[in-house]
PDB file of C-alpha atoms in Angstrom:
ATOM      1  CA  MET B   1      -8.180  11.691  33.083  1.00 60.00           C
ATOM      2  CA  GLU B   2     -10.246   9.386  35.294  1.00 66.00           C
ATOM      3  CA  ASP B   3     -13.538  10.909  36.415  1.00 64.00           C
ATOM      4  CA  ALA B   4     -12.566  10.672  40.095  1.00 61.00           C
ATOM      5  CA  ASN B   5      -9.470  12.726  39.349  1.00 67.00           C
ATOM      6  CA  LEU B   6     -11.588  15.041  37.217  1.00 64.00           C
ATOM      7  CA  ALA B   7     -13.885  15.734  40.142  1.00 60.00           C
ATOM      8  CA  ALA B   8     -10.948  16.603  42.389  1.00 67.00           C
ATOM      9  CA  ALA B   9      -9.323  18.799  39.736  1.00 71.00           C
ATOM     10  CA  ALA B  10     -12.598  20.549  38.980  1.00 66.00           C
ATOM     11  CA  GLU B  11     -13.239  21.242  42.648  1.00 64.00           C
ATOM     12  CA  GLN B  12      -9.768  22.765  42.940  1.00 70.00           C
ATOM     13  CA  ILE B  13     -10.361  24.963  39.911  1.00 73.00           C
ATOM     14  CA  LEU B  14     -13.843  25.943  41.051  1.00 63.00           C
ATOM     15  CA  ARG B  15     -12.544  26.934  44.489  1.00 61.00           C
ATOM     16  CA  ALA B  16      -9.923  29.128  42.855  1.00 58.00           C
ATOM     17  CA  GLY B  17     -12.575  30.505  40.497  1.00 50.00           C
ATOM     18  CA  GLY B  18     -14.776  31.343  43.421  1.00 52.00           C
ATOM     19  CA  GLN B  19     -12.017  33.492  44.876  1.00 59.00           C
ATOM     20  CA  GLN B  20     -11.683  35.412  41.601  1.00 66.00           C
ATOM     21  CA  HIS B  21     -14.906  35.315  39.589  1.00 87.00           C
ATOM     22  CA  LEU B  22     -14.507  34.744  35.854  1.00 96.00           C
ATOM     23  CA  VAL B  23     -16.354  37.370  33.830  1.00 97.00           C
ATOM     24  CA  VAL B  24     -18.061  36.180  30.642  1.00 98.00           C
ATOM     25  CA  LYS B  25     -19.413  38.380  27.873  1.00 98.00           C
ATOM     26  CA  SER B  26     -21.326  36.496  25.188  1.00 98.00           C
ATOM     27  CA  PHE B  27     -22.072  37.410  21.581  1.00 98.00           C
ATOM     28  CA  PHE B  28     -24.883  35.699  19.685  1.00 98.00           C
ATOM     29  CA  ASP B  29     -24.856  35.252  15.908  1.00 97.00           C
ATOM     30  CA  GLU B  30     -28.506  34.604  15.074  1.00 97.00           C
ATOM     31  CA  PRO B  31     -28.030  33.420  11.452  1.00 96.00           C
ATOM     32  CA  THR B  32     -25.993  30.447  12.742  1.00 97.00           C
ATOM     33  CA  PHE B  33     -27.536  30.364  16.248  1.00 97.00           C
ATOM     34  CA  THR B  34     -24.001  30.491  17.667  1.00 98.00           C
ATOM     35  CA  ALA B  35     -22.911  31.915  21.007  1.00 98.00           C
ATOM     36  CA  SER B  36     -19.293  33.086  21.207  1.00 98.00           C
ATOM     37  CA  HIS B  37     -17.812  33.977  24.564  1.00 98.00           C
ATOM     38  CA  VAL B  38     -15.122  36.301  25.866  1.00 98.00           C
ATOM     39  CA  ALA B  39     -14.031  34.940  29.250  1.00 98.00           C
ATOM     40  CA  TYR B  40     -11.664  37.046  31.315  1.00 98.00           C
ATOM     41  CA  ASP B  41     -10.023  37.542  34.673  1.00 97.00           C
ATOM     42  CA  PRO B  42     -11.052  41.035  35.857  1.00 97.00           C
ATOM     43  CA  ALA B  43      -7.967  41.318  38.056  1.00 96.00           C
ATOM     44  CA  THR B  44      -5.360  40.744  35.340  1.00 97.00           C
ATOM     45  CA  LYS B  45      -7.512  41.668  32.301  1.00 98.00           C
ATOM     46  CA  ARG B  46      -6.319  38.518  30.510  1.00 98.00           C
ATOM     47  CA  ALA B  47      -8.904  36.808  28.304  1.00 98.00           C
ATOM     48  CA  ALA B  48      -9.888  33.804  26.216  1.00 98.00           C
ATOM     49  CA  ILE B  49     -12.256  33.921  23.237  1.00 98.00           C
ATOM     50  CA  VAL B  50     -14.326  30.766  22.742  1.00 98.00           C
ATOM     51  CA  ASP B  51     -15.948  29.656  19.442  1.00 98.00           C
ATOM     52  CA  SER B  52     -15.878  32.806  17.325  1.00 98.00           C
ATOM     53  CA  VAL B  53     -17.834  33.292  14.073  1.00 98.00           C
ATOM     54  CA  LEU B  54     -16.704  34.417  10.637  1.00 98.00           C
ATOM     55  CA  ASN B  55     -19.795  35.529   8.754  1.00 98.00           C
ATOM     56  CA  PHE B  56     -20.343  33.713   5.460  1.00 97.00           C
ATOM     57  CA  ASP B  57     -23.005  34.155   2.787  1.00 96.00           C
ATOM     58  CA  ALA B  58     -23.264  30.835   0.958  1.00 94.00           C
ATOM     59  CA  ALA B  59     -25.184  32.259  -2.009  1.00 93.00           C
ATOM     60  CA  SER B  60     -22.478  34.772  -2.905  1.00 95.00           C
ATOM     61  CA  GLY B  61     -19.466  33.030  -1.353  1.00 94.00           C
ATOM     62  CA  ARG B  62     -18.639  36.236   0.521  1.00 96.00           C
ATOM     63  CA  THR B  63     -17.178  36.426   4.014  1.00 97.00           C
ATOM     64  CA  SER B  64     -17.421  39.343   6.429  1.00 98.00           C
ATOM     65  CA  THR B  65     -16.221  40.047   9.946  1.00 98.00           C
ATOM     66  CA  HIS B  66     -18.994  42.026  11.611  1.00 97.00           C
ATOM     67  CA  SER B  67     -19.554  39.387  14.318  1.00 98.00           C
ATOM     68  CA  ALA B  68     -15.832  39.155  15.067  1.00 98.00           C
ATOM     69  CA  ASP B  69     -15.488  42.943  14.956  1.00 98.00           C
ATOM     70  CA  ALA B  70     -18.020  43.226  17.791  1.00 98.00           C
ATOM     71  CA  ILE B  71     -15.678  41.054  19.860  1.00 98.00           C
ATOM     72  CA  VAL B  72     -12.662  43.160  18.875  1.00 98.00           C
ATOM     73  CA  GLU B  73     -14.531  46.310  19.901  1.00 98.00           C
ATOM     74  CA  PHE B  74     -15.465  44.837  23.292  1.00 98.00           C
ATOM     75  CA  VAL B  75     -11.973  43.535  24.014  1.00 98.00           C
ATOM     76  CA  SER B  76     -10.462  46.901  23.116  1.00 98.00           C
ATOM     77  CA  ALA B  77     -13.016  48.880  25.118  1.00 98.00           C
ATOM     78  CA  GLU B  78     -12.389  46.756  28.230  1.00 98.00           C
ATOM     79  CA  GLY B  79      -8.618  46.914  27.847  1.00 98.00           C
ATOM     80  CA  LEU B  80      -8.284  43.127  27.709  1.00 98.00           C
ATOM     81  CA  GLY B  81      -5.310  41.111  26.544  1.00 98.00           C
ATOM     82  CA  VAL B  82      -6.164  37.906  24.694  1.00 98.00           C
ATOM     83  CA  ASP B  83      -4.119  34.838  25.600  1.00 98.00           C
ATOM     84  CA  TRP B  84      -6.310  32.117  24.071  1.00 98.00           C
ATOM     85  CA  LEU B  85      -8.552  31.554  21.063  1.00 98.00           C
ATOM     86  CA  LEU B  86     -10.322  28.360  22.090  1.00 98.00           C
ATOM     87  CA  GLU B  87     -12.267  26.102  19.740  1.00 98.00           C
ATOM     88  CA  THR B  88     -14.467  23.405  21.263  1.00 98.00           C
ATOM     89  CA  HIS B  89     -14.467  21.421  17.973  1.00 97.00           C
ATOM     90  CA  ALA B  90     -14.391  21.816  14.192  1.00 96.00           C
ATOM     91  CA  HIS B  91     -17.833  23.357  13.815  1.00 96.00           C
ATOM     92  CA  ALA B  92     -20.230  22.226  11.085  1.00 95.00           C
ATOM     93  CA  ASP B  93     -22.568  25.208  11.232  1.00 95.00           C
ATOM     94  CA  HIS B  94     -20.312  28.268  11.086  1.00 97.00           C
ATOM     95  CA  LEU B  95     -16.841  29.295  10.003  1.00 98.00           C
ATOM     96  CA  SER B  96     -14.375  30.207  12.743  1.00 98.00           C
ATOM     97  CA  ALA B  97     -13.014  33.761  12.906  1.00 98.00           C
ATOM     98  CA  ALA B  98     -10.057  32.710  15.060  1.00 98.00           C
ATOM     99  CA  PRO B  99      -7.319  33.620  12.540  1.00 98.00           C
ATOM    100  CA  TYR B 100      -8.835  37.068  12.041  1.00 98.00           C
ATOM    101  CA  LEU B 101      -9.097  37.632  15.787  1.00 98.00           C
ATOM    102  CA  GLN B 102      -5.564  36.364  16.276  1.00 98.00           C
ATOM    103  CA  GLN B 103      -4.317  38.910  13.741  1.00 98.00           C
ATOM    104  CA  LYS B 104      -6.209  41.688  15.515  1.00 98.00           C
ATOM    105  CA  LEU B 105      -5.775  40.683  19.145  1.00 98.00           C
ATOM    106  CA  GLY B 106      -3.093  37.996  19.449  1.00 98.00           C
ATOM    107  CA  GLY B 107      -3.428  34.844  21.509  1.00 98.00           C
ATOM    108  CA  LYS B 108      -2.778  31.152  20.926  1.00 98.00           C
ATOM    109  CA  LEU B 109      -5.260  29.167  18.814  1.00 98.00           C
ATOM    110  CA  ALA B 110      -6.158  25.909  20.575  1.00 98.00           C
ATOM    111  CA  ILE B 111      -8.373  22.848  20.114  1.00 98.00           C
ATOM    112  CA  GLY B 112      -8.418  19.228  21.290  1.00 98.00           C
ATOM    113  CA  ARG B 113      -5.752  16.854  20.024  1.00 97.00           C
ATOM    114  CA  GLU B 114      -8.330  14.614  18.342  1.00 97.00           C
ATOM    115  CA  ILE B 115      -8.767  17.295  15.663  1.00 98.00           C
ATOM    116  CA  THR B 116      -6.262  15.121  13.797  1.00 97.00           C
ATOM    117  CA  THR B 117      -8.929  12.388  13.585  1.00 97.00           C
ATOM    118  CA  VAL B 118     -11.399  14.878  12.118  1.00 96.00           C
ATOM    119  CA  GLN B 119      -8.767  16.149   9.700  1.00 96.00           C
ATOM    120  CA  ARG B 120      -8.162  12.617   8.450  1.00 96.00           C
ATOM    121  CA  LEU B 121     -11.890  11.956   8.085  1.00 94.00           C
ATOM    122  CA  PHE B 122     -12.716  15.117   6.180  1.00 94.00           C
ATOM    123  CA  GLY B 123      -9.419  15.244   4.349  1.00 94.00           C
ATOM    124  CA  GLY B 124     -10.700  12.092   2.678  1.00 92.00           C
ATOM    125  CA  VAL B 125     -14.244  13.373   2.157  1.00 92.00           C
ATOM    126  CA  PHE B 126     -12.988  16.501   0.392  1.00 94.00           C
ATOM    127  CA  ASN B 127     -10.010  14.772  -1.265  1.00 94.00           C
ATOM    128  CA  PHE B 128      -7.616  17.395   0.070  1.00 93.00           C
ATOM    129  CA  GLY B 129      -4.173  17.200  -1.416  1.00 86.00           C
ATOM    130  CA  THR B 130      -0.814  16.842   0.241  1.00 87.00           C
ATOM    131  CA  GLU B 131      -0.741  20.562   1.032  1.00 87.00           C
ATOM    132  CA  PHE B 132      -3.305  19.885   3.774  1.00 93.00           C
ATOM    133  CA  ALA B 133      -1.522  18.722   6.918  1.00 95.00           C
ATOM    134  CA  ARG B 134      -3.489  16.248   9.021  1.00 97.00           C
ATOM    135  CA  ASP B 135      -1.356  16.671  12.140  1.00 97.00           C
ATOM    136  CA  GLY B 136      -3.097  19.605  13.827  1.00 96.00           C
ATOM    137  CA  SER B 137      -0.245  21.969  12.936  1.00 97.00           C
ATOM    138  CA  GLN B 138      -2.768  24.640  11.929  1.00 97.00           C
ATOM    139  CA  PHE B 139      -3.266  25.228  15.665  1.00 98.00           C
ATOM    140  CA  ASP B 140      -0.830  26.600  18.240  1.00 98.00           C
ATOM    141  CA  ARG B 141      -1.883  24.182  20.994  1.00 98.00           C
ATOM    142  CA  LEU B 142      -3.525  20.773  20.924  1.00 98.00           C
ATOM    143  CA  PHE B 143      -5.034  20.009  24.316  1.00 98.00           C
ATOM    144  CA  ASP B 144      -4.990  16.509  25.740  1.00 97.00           C
ATOM    145  CA  ASP B 145      -7.613  15.410  28.232  1.00 97.00           C
ATOM    146  CA  GLY B 146      -6.757  16.883  31.624  1.00 95.00           C
ATOM    147  CA  ASP B 147      -4.304  19.507  30.384  1.00 97.00           C
ATOM    148  CA  ARG B 148      -4.084  22.533  32.660  1.00 96.00           C
ATOM    149  CA  PHE B 149      -3.774  26.158  31.587  1.00 97.00           C
ATOM    150  CA  SER B 150      -4.986  29.504  32.895  1.00 97.00           C
ATOM    151  CA  VAL B 151      -6.794  32.683  31.940  1.00 98.00           C
ATOM    152  CA  GLY B 152      -4.946  35.347  33.856  1.00 97.00           C
ATOM    153  CA  ASP B 153      -4.759  34.047  37.419  1.00 95.00           C
ATOM    154  CA  ILE B 154      -7.819  31.828  37.005  1.00 96.00           C
ATOM    155  CA  PRO B 155      -6.936  28.141  36.529  1.00 96.00           C
ATOM    156  CA  ALA B 156      -8.461  26.045  33.760  1.00 97.00           C
ATOM    157  CA  ILE B 157      -8.570  22.465  32.552  1.00 97.00           C
ATOM    158  CA  ALA B 158      -9.392  20.886  29.164  1.00 97.00           C
ATOM    159  CA  LEU B 159     -11.737  17.874  29.091  1.00 97.00           C
ATOM    160  CA  HIS B 160     -12.140  15.553  26.112  1.00 97.00           C
ATOM    161  CA  VAL B 161     -15.903  15.091  25.535  1.00 98.00           C
ATOM    162  CA  PRO B 162     -16.329  13.203  22.228  1.00 98.00           C
ATOM    163  CA  GLY B 163     -19.606  12.067  20.713  1.00 97.00           C
ATOM    164  CA  HIS B 164     -20.830  14.986  18.648  1.00 97.00           C
ATOM    165  CA  THR B 165     -17.451  14.722  16.913  1.00 96.00           C
ATOM    166  CA  PRO B 166     -14.337  12.773  17.930  1.00 96.00           C
ATOM    167  CA  ALA B 167     -12.527  16.002  18.804  1.00 95.00           C
ATOM    168  CA  ASP B 168     -14.959  17.835  21.081  1.00 97.00           C
ATOM    169  CA  ILE B 169     -13.304  19.427  24.083  1.00 98.00           C
ATOM    170  CA  ALA B 170     -14.753  21.388  26.991  1.00 98.00           C
ATOM    171  CA  TYR B 171     -12.906  24.057  28.923  1.00 98.00           C
ATOM    172  CA  VAL B 172     -13.484  24.463  32.667  1.00 97.00           C
ATOM    173  CA  ILE B 173     -12.216  27.932  33.577  1.00 97.00           C
ATOM    174  CA  GLY B 174     -12.717  28.916  37.192  1.00 95.00           C
ATOM    175  CA  ASP B 175     -16.387  28.399  38.049  1.00 94.00           C
ATOM    176  CA  ALA B 176     -17.499  28.140  34.410  1.00 97.00           C
ATOM    177  CA  ALA B 177     -17.369  25.465  31.709  1.00 97.00           C
ATOM    178  CA  PHE B 178     -17.545  26.096  27.974  1.00 98.00           C
ATOM    179  CA  ILE B 179     -19.000  22.886  26.601  1.00 98.00           C
ATOM    180  CA  GLY B 180     -19.486  23.448  22.864  1.00 97.00           C
ATOM    181  CA  ASP B 181     -21.961  21.109  21.178  1.00 96.00           C
ATOM    182  CA  THR B 182     -22.662  18.555  23.868  1.00 97.00           C
ATOM    183  CA  LEU B 183     -25.642  19.973  25.754  1.00 98.00           C
ATOM    184  CA  PHE B 184     -28.135  22.640  24.774  1.00 98.00           C
ATOM    185  CA  MET B 185     -30.435  24.435  27.202  1.00 98.00           C
ATOM    186  CA  PRO B 186     -32.384  21.984  29.402  1.00 98.00           C
ATOM    187  CA  ASP B 187     -35.618  22.635  27.514  1.00 97.00           C
ATOM    188  CA  TYR B 188     -33.957  21.850  24.155  1.00 97.00           C
ATOM    189  CA  GLY B 189     -31.826  18.814  24.971  1.00 97.00           C
ATOM    190  CA  THR B 190     -28.586  17.568  23.454  1.00 98.00           C
ATOM    191  CA  ALA B 191     -26.440  17.766  20.335  1.00 97.00           C
ATOM    192  CA  ARG B 192     -26.654  15.369  17.400  1.00 97.00           C
ATOM    193  CA  ALA B 193     -24.194  12.513  17.038  1.00 97.00           C
ATOM    194  CA  ASP B 194     -24.565  11.472  13.388  1.00 96.00           C
ATOM    195  CA  PHE B 195     -21.714  13.364  11.733  1.00 92.00           C
ATOM    196  CA  PRO B 196     -18.692  11.342  10.508  1.00 91.00           C
ATOM    197  CA  GLY B 197     -16.930  10.061  13.623  1.00 93.00           C
ATOM    198  CA  GLY B 198     -19.876  10.899  15.890  1.00 96.00           C
ATOM    199  CA  ASP B 199     -21.199   8.361  18.384  1.00 97.00           C
ATOM    200  CA  ALA B 200     -24.298   8.597  20.590  1.00 98.00           C
ATOM    201  CA  HIS B 201     -22.844   6.245  23.206  1.00 98.00           C
ATOM    202  CA  GLN B 202     -19.763   8.439  23.516  1.00 98.00           C
ATOM    203  CA  LEU B 203     -21.937  11.543  23.664  1.00 98.00           C
ATOM    204  CA  TYR B 204     -23.939  10.148  26.575  1.00 98.00           C
ATOM    205  CA  ARG B 205     -20.774   9.306  28.511  1.00 98.00           C
ATOM    206  CA  SER B 206     -19.287  12.714  27.797  1.00 98.00           C
ATOM    207  CA  ILE B 207     -22.446  14.421  28.994  1.00 98.00           C
ATOM    208  CA  ARG B 208     -22.497  12.396  32.184  1.00 97.00           C
ATOM    209  CA  ARG B 209     -18.867  13.346  32.670  1.00 97.00           C
ATOM    210  CA  LEU B 210     -19.741  17.028  32.408  1.00 97.00           C
ATOM    211  CA  LEU B 211     -22.667  16.516  34.771  1.00 97.00           C
ATOM    212  CA  SER B 212     -20.242  15.099  37.348  1.00 95.00           C
ATOM    213  CA  LEU B 213     -18.938  18.641  37.810  1.00 95.00           C
ATOM    214  CA  PRO B 214     -20.274  20.497  40.861  1.00 94.00           C
ATOM    215  CA  GLU B 215     -23.907  21.517  40.418  1.00 95.00           C
ATOM    216  CA  LYS B 216     -23.139  25.225  40.746  1.00 94.00           C
ATOM    217  CA  THR B 217     -20.799  25.155  37.731  1.00 95.00           C
ATOM    218  CA  ARG B 218     -21.921  27.667  35.114  1.00 97.00           C
ATOM    219  CA  LEU B 219     -22.268  26.096  31.666  1.00 98.00           C
ATOM    220  CA  PHE B 220     -21.861  28.235  28.561  1.00 98.00           C
ATOM    221  CA  LEU B 221     -23.220  26.686  25.388  1.00 98.00           C
ATOM    222  CA  CYS B 222     -22.241  27.131  21.755  1.00 97.00           C
ATOM    223  CA  HIS B 223     -25.799  27.227  20.378  1.00 97.00           C
ATOM    224  CA  ASP B 224     -29.422  27.936  21.164  1.00 97.00           C
ATOM    225  CA  TYR B 225     -32.397  27.384  18.884  1.00 96.00           C
ATOM    226  CA  LYS B 226     -35.276  28.493  21.152  1.00 95.00           C
ATOM    227  CA  ALA B 227     -37.236  25.594  22.544  1.00 93.00           C
ATOM    228  CA  PRO B 228     -40.999  25.464  21.944  1.00 91.00           C
ATOM    229  CA  ASN B 229     -42.816  28.096  24.013  1.00 90.00           C
ATOM    230  CA  ARG B 230     -39.595  30.058  24.636  1.00 94.00           C
ATOM    231  CA  ASN B 231     -39.222  33.374  22.820  1.00 95.00           C
ATOM    232  CA  VAL B 232     -35.690  34.405  23.758  1.00 97.00           C
ATOM    233  CA  PHE B 233     -32.265  32.962  23.019  1.00 97.00           C
ATOM    234  CA  VAL B 234     -30.365  31.660  26.061  1.00 97.00           C
ATOM    235  CA  TRP B 235     -26.891  30.136  26.263  1.00 98.00           C
ATOM    236  CA  GLU B 236     -26.060  29.936  29.961  1.00 98.00           C
ATOM    237  CA  THR B 237     -27.240  27.314  32.427  1.00 98.00           C
ATOM    238  CA  THR B 238     -25.785  25.199  35.268  1.00 98.00           C
ATOM    239  CA  VAL B 239     -24.871  21.593  35.884  1.00 98.00           C
ATOM    240  CA  GLY B 240     -27.645  21.397  38.479  1.00 98.00           C
ATOM    241  CA  ALA B 241     -30.284  22.645  36.034  1.00 98.00           C
ATOM    242  CA  GLN B 242     -29.183  20.156  33.393  1.00 98.00           C
ATOM    243  CA  LYS B 243     -29.226  17.230  35.809  1.00 98.00           C
ATOM    244  CA  LYS B 244     -32.705  18.149  36.995  1.00 98.00           C
ATOM    245  CA  SER B 245     -34.507  18.990  33.784  1.00 97.00           C
ATOM    246  CA  ASN B 246     -32.654  18.369  30.520  1.00 98.00           C
ATOM    247  CA  VAL B 247     -35.373  16.868  28.327  1.00 98.00           C
ATOM    248  CA  HIS B 248     -33.000  14.280  26.827  1.00 98.00           C
ATOM    249  CA  VAL B 249     -30.527  13.383  29.533  1.00 98.00           C
ATOM    250  CA  HIS B 250     -31.671  14.426  33.025  1.00 98.00           C
ATOM    251  CA  ASP B 251     -30.696  12.266  35.973  1.00 97.00           C
ATOM    252  CA  GLY B 252     -32.291   8.843  35.623  1.00 97.00           C
ATOM    253  CA  VAL B 253     -32.046   8.554  31.817  1.00 98.00           C
ATOM    254  CA  ALA B 254     -30.078   5.404  31.001  1.00 98.00           C
ATOM    255  CA  GLU B 255     -27.502   5.197  28.234  1.00 98.00           C
ATOM    256  CA  GLU B 256     -29.455   2.827  25.970  1.00 98.00           C
ATOM    257  CA  ALA B 257     -32.611   4.935  26.219  1.00 98.00           C
ATOM    258  CA  PHE B 258     -30.629   8.053  25.361  1.00 98.00           C
ATOM    259  CA  VAL B 259     -28.892   6.372  22.411  1.00 98.00           C
ATOM    260  CA  ALA B 260     -32.186   5.092  21.003  1.00 98.00           C
ATOM    261  CA  MET B 261     -33.710   8.570  21.292  1.00 98.00           C
ATOM    262  CA  ARG B 262     -30.647  10.291  19.828  1.00 98.00           C
ATOM    263  CA  GLN B 263     -30.310   7.936  16.861  1.00 98.00           C
ATOM    264  CA  SER B 264     -34.009   8.136  16.064  1.00 98.00           C
ATOM    265  CA  ARG B 265     -34.001  11.916  16.297  1.00 97.00           C
ATOM    266  CA  ASP B 266     -30.796  12.307  14.276  1.00 97.00           C
ATOM    267  CA  ALA B 267     -32.310  10.288  11.431  1.00 97.00           C
ATOM    268  CA  THR B 268     -34.902  13.057  10.957  1.00 97.00           C
ATOM    269  CA  LEU B 269     -32.446  15.984  10.907  1.00 96.00           C
ATOM    270  CA  ASP B 270     -31.229  17.790   7.827  1.00 94.00           C
ATOM    271  CA  LEU B 271     -27.555  18.637   7.572  1.00 93.00           C
ATOM    272  CA  PRO B 272     -26.609  22.140   8.757  1.00 94.00           C
ATOM    273  CA  ASP B 273     -26.816  24.702   5.959  1.00 93.00           C
ATOM    274  CA  LEU B 274     -23.113  25.543   6.183  1.00 95.00           C
ATOM    275  CA  ILE B 275     -21.610  22.139   6.932  1.00 95.00           C
ATOM    276  CA  LEU B 276     -19.673  21.846   3.653  1.00 95.00           C
ATOM    277  CA  PRO B 277     -17.943  25.244   3.737  1.00 96.00           C
ATOM    278  CA  SER B 278     -17.597  25.233   7.530  1.00 97.00           C
ATOM    279  CA  VAL B 279     -15.782  21.937   7.919  1.00 96.00           C
ATOM    280  CA  GLN B 280     -13.379  22.679   5.061  1.00 96.00           C
ATOM    281  CA  VAL B 281     -12.354  25.908   6.772  1.00 97.00           C
ATOM    282  CA  ASN B 282     -12.453  24.827  10.400  1.00 98.00           C
ATOM    283  CA  VAL B 283     -10.214  21.768  10.014  1.00 97.00           C
ATOM    284  CA  ARG B 284      -7.669  24.302   8.744  1.00 97.00           C
ATOM    285  CA  GLY B 285      -7.918  26.275  11.988  1.00 97.00           C
ATOM    286  CA  GLY B 286     -10.407  28.721  10.451  1.00 97.00           C
ATOM    287  CA  ARG B 287      -8.253  29.498   7.426  1.00 96.00           C
ATOM    288  CA  LEU B 288      -9.586  29.479   3.890  1.00 95.00           C
ATOM    289  CA  PRO B 289      -8.036  27.046   1.397  1.00 93.00           C
ATOM    290  CA  PRO B 290      -4.959  28.312  -0.439  1.00 91.00           C
ATOM    291  CA  ALA B 291      -5.560  30.573  -3.435  1.00 93.00           C
ATOM    292  CA  GLU B 292      -5.275  28.893  -6.824  1.00 93.00           C
ATOM    293  CA  ASP B 293      -3.174  30.208  -9.709  1.00 94.00           C
ATOM    294  CA  ASN B 294      -5.803  32.845 -10.552  1.00 96.00           C
ATOM    295  CA  GLY B 295      -5.612  34.273  -7.035  1.00 95.00           C
ATOM    296  CA  VAL B 296      -9.069  33.000  -6.026  1.00 95.00           C
ATOM    297  CA  ARG B 297      -9.792  30.633  -3.124  1.00 95.00           C
ATOM    298  CA  TYR B 298     -12.316  27.844  -3.696  1.00 94.00           C
ATOM    299  CA  LEU B 299     -14.420  25.611  -1.480  1.00 95.00           C
ATOM    300  CA  LYS B 300     -15.345  22.141  -2.713  1.00 93.00           C
ATOM    301  CA  LEU B 301     -18.869  20.737  -3.019  1.00 92.00           C
ATOM    302  CA  PRO B 302     -18.715  16.925  -2.901  1.00 92.00           C
ATOM    303  CA  ILE B 303     -21.610  15.414  -4.851  1.00 91.00           C
ATOM    304  CA  ASN B 304     -23.627  12.642  -3.167  1.00 89.00           C
ATOM    305  CA  ALA B 305     -21.017  12.277  -0.426  1.00 83.00           C
ATOM    306  CA  PHE B 306     -23.493  12.770   2.439  1.00 82.00           C
TER     307      PHE B 306
END
């Protein structure tokens, strides 16, 4: 979708969202610094769940569902019906709980169509066999850039925003946008772009695309790490706040300056603690690998691959 058309579509959606305010309840998983969001239309009680977390202890290899169960409890208490389980990308820092939530609450599991690129990349890294489909069939819906959908009576649009990964997608729902790992809070900056398939130039252009949305648009982030001198976690901001004061990419920062900063900064970063288990699971739509002949599921640990 051309950005001029994006602006017109976003304005249309935001006007509709202003007539019926989208309600957002967020859940923060501190061990992975991940914010998951339940976004719903209060008139119809229809909902979408964005970027859920399956708890995983790497030392023991044990999973648990206490973070997802908090979402289930909220959805049940509010009498919501779940239509969508939305993933902004194949996360490298936490496992998705989408299949568990789908079993409990229903809804269609969705991600951007370029997940197939990520599946091909990491299918090679982990030497997955032929049982691993690289066509996105693990998901119920693959969104193309500009695809329309709705949450209850509130209109929504999917926007392809690559850079952090090739598959990143943002969801504008009413007056809110769920932007995954593109921007962090203004005092913390922007996401890294050094994972396989990442690109700092693409990230800059995707961020500027998001910042072309109306300034009043609420932005819900996937992570917060507490910036220096800030003692609380925060995951909601606005387009206007980002344009004015994002420490990496406020208005006036040129693409080449951003790319130089991002590449220099990325070179100093360690890999996320859970990148190896997370990616293996999340390219499968949040499902664990198939059990082997002893009934146990295994995650691979590629040696010297990163």
